[in-house]
Amino acid sequence: MADRYSRQKLFKPIGVNGQEKIGEKHILILGCGALGTANAENLVRAGIGKLTIIDRDYVEFSNLHRQHLFTEQDAIDQVPKVIAAKSKLEEINSDARIEAHILDATAVSLRPHLKEVDLVIDATDNFDTRFMLNDLLQQLNIPWIYGSCVGSTGMSYTILPKQTPCLHCLLDAAPPNGATCDSVGIISPAVQMVVAHQTTEAMKLLIEDRDSLRATLVTFDLWKNHYQTVNVDKAKDSACPSCGMHATYPYLDYGATTKTEILCGRNTVQIRASREIHLAELANHLKKVGEVKGNGFLLSMDYQSYRVVFFQDGRTLIHGTDSIEKAKKIYYQLVG
């Protein structure tokens, strides 16, 4: 059989030695949507030795325009994303060892899967999970590559524990309610641009060429023809609770997590965030999705076949389901 990696080996920064290193490494991708599937395909084609993919969701038709590993039949059968992805990836490269886990990622559930992982790629869809991931990987000293996209915009940054600013340094606290794919949509090229940055940075880390890593935060808007790299070195905070001299890893604390419970007999799930909700900001954001009603104490709206009620103290009620997984999916679609 001809050498499938011959063209990659001809690229001098990788070469034969770099290719061998790629084949010895283990990457975990958290999230198996648009960013996750594209990064996974790139890495499997590049010859990654072992790939772990984690996601809690299943394939839907609305995924197909940007999540390249999935087919219409996957959506019809509501196949879990990691199962569908694993099947396609093994057809692409039978030599790659692929582990797939249908899992709601928490600090507790994720930790066992990080043993002997060389790198983590962020392909999540919410900042609750990202901040938890940031603290956990700082604690375990595992590098990771942040990425996000919505509309025609995106950004990416490579985080090296003890060296670069962490996500907490960059954002300081969980950001206000922002745009989501369900409120402003997304175009596939924005996904591919973020993935190009994430996969390239991953390959540099895999072959241990840290001198070539991009030290800046990259942001872009493809539709408006904007591309920017930002030097964030000064953002590193020695007092940061997630990566500073006396780190306490606050987002690993149970009190900082988003909690869910089924309300008995009401076909309703309650989600309690760790922070208060700014109702005016949220109302302005939700108007992009549908009609919003409020009274100064709460906001309510009909979304798909559900009624969603947001309280200022951080509670949200999802009426119309007793599935925690479904409720969390709706919550993150709306809140971001």
Short mmCIF file of C-alpha atoms in Angstrom, two decimals, residues 55-308:
data_model
loop_
_atom_site.label_atom_id
_atom_site.label_comp_id
_atom_site.label_asym_id
_atom_site.label_seq_id
_atom_site.Cartn_x
_atom_site.Cartn_y
_atom_site.Cartn_z
CA ASP A 55 -20.71 14.51 23.26
CA ARG A 56 -24.17 14.15 24.81
CA ASP A 57 -26.31 14.90 21.74
CA TYR A 58 -27.77 13.10 18.72
CA VAL A 59 -27.86 14.04 15.03
CA GLU A 60 -30.63 16.35 13.77
CA PHE A 61 -31.37 17.69 10.29
CA SER A 62 -30.37 21.21 11.34
CA ASN A 63 -26.83 19.88 11.91
CA LEU A 64 -26.25 18.66 8.37
CA HIS A 65 -25.27 21.90 6.64
CA ARG A 66 -22.12 22.28 8.74
CA GLN A 67 -21.40 18.98 10.57
CA HIS A 68 -19.66 17.07 7.81
CA LEU A 69 -19.48 13.54 9.21
CA PHE A 70 -23.25 13.11 9.43
CA THR A 71 -25.85 12.02 6.88
CA GLU A 72 -29.61 12.28 6.48
CA GLN A 73 -29.96 8.70 7.68
CA ASP A 74 -28.12 9.58 10.90
CA ALA A 75 -30.68 12.33 11.50
CA ILE A 76 -33.63 10.09 10.66
CA ASP A 77 -32.36 7.46 13.10
CA GLN A 78 -31.36 10.08 15.72
CA VAL A 79 -27.98 8.41 16.08
CA PRO A 80 -25.82 9.79 18.93
CA LYS A 81 -23.26 12.10 17.38
CA VAL A 82 -20.21 10.31 18.73
CA ILE A 83 -21.46 6.95 17.45
CA ALA A 84 -22.13 8.28 13.96
CA ALA A 85 -18.78 10.10 13.95
CA LYS A 86 -16.83 7.05 15.12
CA SER A 87 -18.32 4.95 12.32
CA LYS A 88 -17.37 7.48 9.63
CA LEU A 89 -13.91 8.12 11.06
CA GLU A 90 -13.06 4.42 11.14
CA GLU A 91 -13.98 4.21 7.47
CA ILE A 92 -11.57 7.08 6.77
CA ASN A 93 -8.64 5.60 8.69
CA SER A 94 -8.88 2.11 10.14
CA ASP A 95 -5.51 2.52 11.88
CA ALA A 96 -6.74 5.28 14.19
CA ARG A 97 -7.91 4.17 17.64
CA ILE A 98 -11.15 5.99 18.34
CA GLU A 99 -13.05 6.03 21.63
CA ALA A 100 -16.58 7.46 21.63
CA HIS A 101 -18.43 8.40 24.80
CA ILE A 102 -22.04 9.57 25.03
CA LEU A 103 -21.50 11.78 28.01
CA ASP A 104 -22.64 15.01 29.65
CA ALA A 105 -19.26 16.50 30.47
CA THR A 106 -18.74 17.61 34.05
CA ALA A 107 -15.58 17.91 36.12
CA VAL A 108 -16.38 14.50 37.62
CA SER A 109 -17.41 12.65 34.45
CA LEU A 110 -14.64 14.09 32.28
CA ARG A 111 -11.65 13.55 34.56
CA PRO A 112 -11.25 9.75 34.01
CA HIS A 113 -11.08 10.28 30.24
CA LEU A 114 -8.17 12.71 30.50
CA LYS A 115 -5.62 10.13 31.59
CA GLU A 116 -2.69 10.04 29.15
CA VAL A 117 -4.26 12.71 26.94
CA ASP A 118 -1.71 14.98 25.24
CA LEU A 119 -4.10 17.71 24.11
CA VAL A 120 -7.76 18.73 24.30
CA ILE A 121 -9.67 20.55 21.57
CA ASP A 122 -12.65 22.62 22.66
CA ALA A 123 -15.68 22.07 20.43
CA THR A 124 -18.33 22.89 23.03
CA ASP A 125 -21.29 25.24 22.68
CA ASN A 126 -21.43 27.02 26.05
CA PHE A 127 -19.19 28.84 28.50
CA ASP A 128 -20.29 26.87 31.57
CA THR A 129 -18.53 23.85 30.10
CA ARG A 130 -15.57 25.87 28.82
CA PHE A 131 -14.83 27.41 32.21
CA MET A 132 -15.05 24.00 33.86
CA LEU A 133 -12.74 22.59 31.18
CA ASN A 134 -10.30 25.46 31.65
CA ASP A 135 -10.00 24.85 35.39
CA LEU A 136 -9.73 21.09 35.02
CA LEU A 137 -6.99 21.28 32.38
CA GLN A 138 -5.08 23.90 34.35
CA GLN A 139 -5.17 21.56 37.32
CA LEU A 140 -4.03 18.57 35.24
CA ASN A 141 -1.50 20.61 33.22
CA ILE A 142 -2.95 19.63 29.82
CA PRO A 143 -2.84 22.11 26.91
CA TRP A 144 -6.05 22.90 25.06
CA ILE A 145 -7.26 24.88 22.07
CA TYR A 146 -10.28 27.12 22.51
CA GLY A 147 -12.57 27.74 19.54
CA SER A 148 -15.99 29.24 18.93
CA CYS A 149 -18.05 30.50 16.01
CA VAL A 150 -21.45 32.01 15.31
CA GLY A 151 -22.88 33.80 12.30
CA SER A 152 -19.87 34.60 10.10
CA THR A 153 -17.54 35.19 13.05
CA GLY A 154 -15.16 33.04 15.04
CA MET A 155 -12.14 32.97 17.29
CA SER A 156 -9.47 30.61 18.55
CA TYR A 157 -6.70 30.63 21.14
CA THR A 158 -4.17 28.06 22.31
CA ILE A 159 -3.89 27.73 26.09
CA LEU A 160 -0.75 26.29 27.67
CA PRO A 161 -0.99 25.81 31.44
CA LYS A 162 1.60 27.79 33.43
CA GLN A 163 2.63 29.68 30.28
CA THR A 164 -0.20 31.53 28.58
CA PRO A 165 -3.23 33.38 29.94
CA CYS A 166 -6.06 30.94 30.63
CA LEU A 167 -9.67 31.43 29.57
CA HIS A 168 -10.49 32.90 32.98
CA CYS A 169 -7.70 35.46 32.52
CA LEU A 170 -9.05 36.41 29.10
CA LEU A 171 -12.69 36.77 30.04
CA ASP A 172 -12.37 37.27 33.81
CA ALA A 173 -15.90 36.02 34.39
CA ALA A 174 -18.58 34.24 32.40
CA PRO A 175 -19.59 36.60 29.59
CA PRO A 176 -23.06 38.17 29.30
CA ASN A 177 -25.67 36.37 27.24
CA GLY A 178 -24.32 36.32 23.70
CA ALA A 179 -25.37 35.34 20.21
CA THR A 180 -25.98 31.67 19.47
CA CYS A 181 -26.43 29.70 16.28
CA ASP A 182 -30.13 29.48 17.10
CA SER A 183 -30.51 33.25 17.38
CA VAL A 184 -28.33 34.55 14.53
CA GLY A 185 -27.48 31.39 12.59
CA ILE A 186 -24.10 30.29 11.28
CA ILE A 187 -22.43 29.69 7.93
CA SER A 188 -20.23 26.68 7.32
CA PRO A 189 -17.13 28.63 6.21
CA ALA A 190 -16.94 30.25 9.66
CA VAL A 191 -16.71 26.76 11.14
CA GLN A 192 -13.98 25.74 8.73
CA MET A 193 -11.93 28.87 9.47
CA VAL A 194 -11.92 28.14 13.21
CA VAL A 195 -11.12 24.48 12.53
CA ALA A 196 -8.20 25.43 10.28
CA HIS A 197 -6.66 27.33 13.19
CA GLN A 198 -7.44 24.65 15.77
CA THR A 199 -6.16 21.69 13.76
CA THR A 200 -3.00 23.52 12.69
CA GLU A 201 -2.18 24.47 16.29
CA ALA A 202 -2.91 20.88 17.32
CA MET A 203 -0.46 19.52 14.76
CA LYS A 204 2.26 21.89 16.03
CA LEU A 205 1.72 20.56 19.55
CA LEU A 206 1.61 16.95 18.37
CA ILE A 207 5.01 17.19 16.70
CA GLU A 208 6.32 19.21 19.69
CA ASP A 209 7.07 22.36 17.66
CA ARG A 210 5.96 24.84 20.32
CA ASP A 211 8.11 27.63 18.85
CA SER A 212 5.71 27.76 15.90
CA LEU A 213 2.56 28.11 18.01
CA ARG A 214 0.50 31.25 17.43
CA ALA A 215 0.75 33.31 20.61
CA THR A 216 -2.20 35.55 19.80
CA LEU A 217 -5.97 35.36 20.02
CA VAL A 218 -7.34 35.26 16.47
CA THR A 219 -10.78 36.68 15.63
CA PHE A 220 -12.51 37.13 12.29
CA ASP A 221 -15.73 38.03 10.51
CA LEU A 222 -15.74 36.43 7.07
CA TRP A 223 -18.80 38.35 5.86
CA LYS A 224 -17.36 41.73 6.81
CA ASN A 225 -13.85 40.78 5.68
CA HIS A 226 -12.31 41.35 9.11
CA TYR A 227 -9.36 39.36 10.45
CA GLN A 228 -7.46 40.29 13.59
CA THR A 229 -4.84 38.81 15.87
CA VAL A 230 -4.61 40.21 19.38
CA ASN A 231 -1.60 39.98 21.68
CA VAL A 232 -3.04 38.89 25.03
CA ASP A 233 0.19 38.27 26.96
CA LYS A 234 -0.63 41.06 29.40
CA ALA A 235 -3.92 39.38 30.25
CA LYS A 236 -2.14 36.69 32.27
CA ASP A 237 -3.00 37.37 35.90
CA SER A 238 -0.81 36.01 38.69
CA ALA A 239 -3.85 36.29 40.99
CA CYS A 240 -6.18 34.41 38.61
CA PRO A 241 -8.11 31.80 40.63
CA SER A 242 -7.89 29.37 37.71
CA CYS A 243 -4.20 29.58 36.82
CA GLY A 244 -2.51 31.98 39.25
CA MET A 245 0.04 31.43 41.99
CA HIS A 246 -2.63 30.23 44.43
CA ALA A 247 -5.20 28.74 42.08
CA THR A 248 -8.43 27.49 43.65
CA TYR A 249 -10.09 26.27 40.42
CA PRO A 250 -13.49 27.87 41.20
CA TYR A 251 -15.33 26.29 38.27
CA LEU A 252 -14.64 22.81 39.63
CA ASP A 253 -16.60 23.71 42.74
CA TYR A 254 -20.11 22.28 42.90
CA GLY A 255 -21.52 25.69 43.77
CA ALA A 256 -20.28 27.12 40.47
CA THR A 257 -21.99 24.52 38.30
CA THR A 258 -25.30 24.77 36.50
CA LYS A 259 -27.73 22.43 38.26
CA THR A 260 -30.81 20.71 36.90
CA GLU A 261 -33.79 18.92 38.41
CA ILE A 262 -37.07 17.52 37.17
CA LEU A 263 -40.09 19.12 38.85
CA CYS A 264 -42.30 16.22 39.86
CA GLY A 265 -45.65 16.00 38.08
CA ARG A 266 -45.17 19.21 36.06
CA ASN A 267 -43.43 17.96 32.88
CA THR A 268 -40.87 20.66 33.63
CA VAL A 269 -37.12 20.83 34.20
CA GLN A 270 -35.57 23.54 36.36
CA ILE A 271 -32.08 24.76 35.53
CA ARG A 272 -30.28 26.83 38.14
CA ALA A 273 -27.24 28.81 36.98
CA SER A 274 -24.50 29.91 39.36
CA ARG A 275 -25.10 33.59 38.65
CA GLU A 276 -28.02 36.00 38.40
CA ILE A 277 -29.61 36.74 35.04
CA HIS A 278 -29.66 40.30 33.68
CA LEU A 279 -33.23 40.27 32.39
CA ALA A 280 -32.97 43.37 30.18
CA GLU A 281 -29.89 42.05 28.36
CA LEU A 282 -31.42 38.62 27.98
CA ALA A 283 -34.71 40.05 26.67
CA ASN A 284 -32.85 42.02 24.01
CA HIS A 285 -31.00 38.87 22.98
CA LEU A 286 -34.09 36.63 22.94
CA LYS A 287 -36.04 39.00 20.69
CA LYS A 288 -33.92 37.63 17.84
CA VAL A 289 -35.47 34.23 18.46
CA GLY A 290 -39.13 35.01 19.19
CA GLU A 291 -41.64 37.04 21.18
CA VAL A 292 -40.58 37.69 24.77
CA LYS A 293 -42.86 38.65 27.66
CA GLY A 294 -41.71 40.04 30.99
CA ASN A 295 -42.86 41.75 34.17
CA GLY A 296 -39.69 42.93 35.87
CA PHE A 297 -39.28 39.68 37.78
CA LEU A 298 -39.07 37.15 34.97
CA LEU A 299 -39.07 36.63 31.22
CA SER A 300 -41.06 34.01 29.34
CA MET A 301 -41.23 32.89 25.74
CA ASP A 302 -42.50 30.04 23.61
CA TYR A 303 -39.69 28.23 21.84
CA GLN A 304 -40.40 25.33 19.50
CA SER A 305 -42.96 23.29 21.49
CA TYR A 306 -41.74 24.48 24.91
CA ARG A 307 -42.41 27.39 27.23
CA VAL A 308 -39.27 28.80 28.81
#
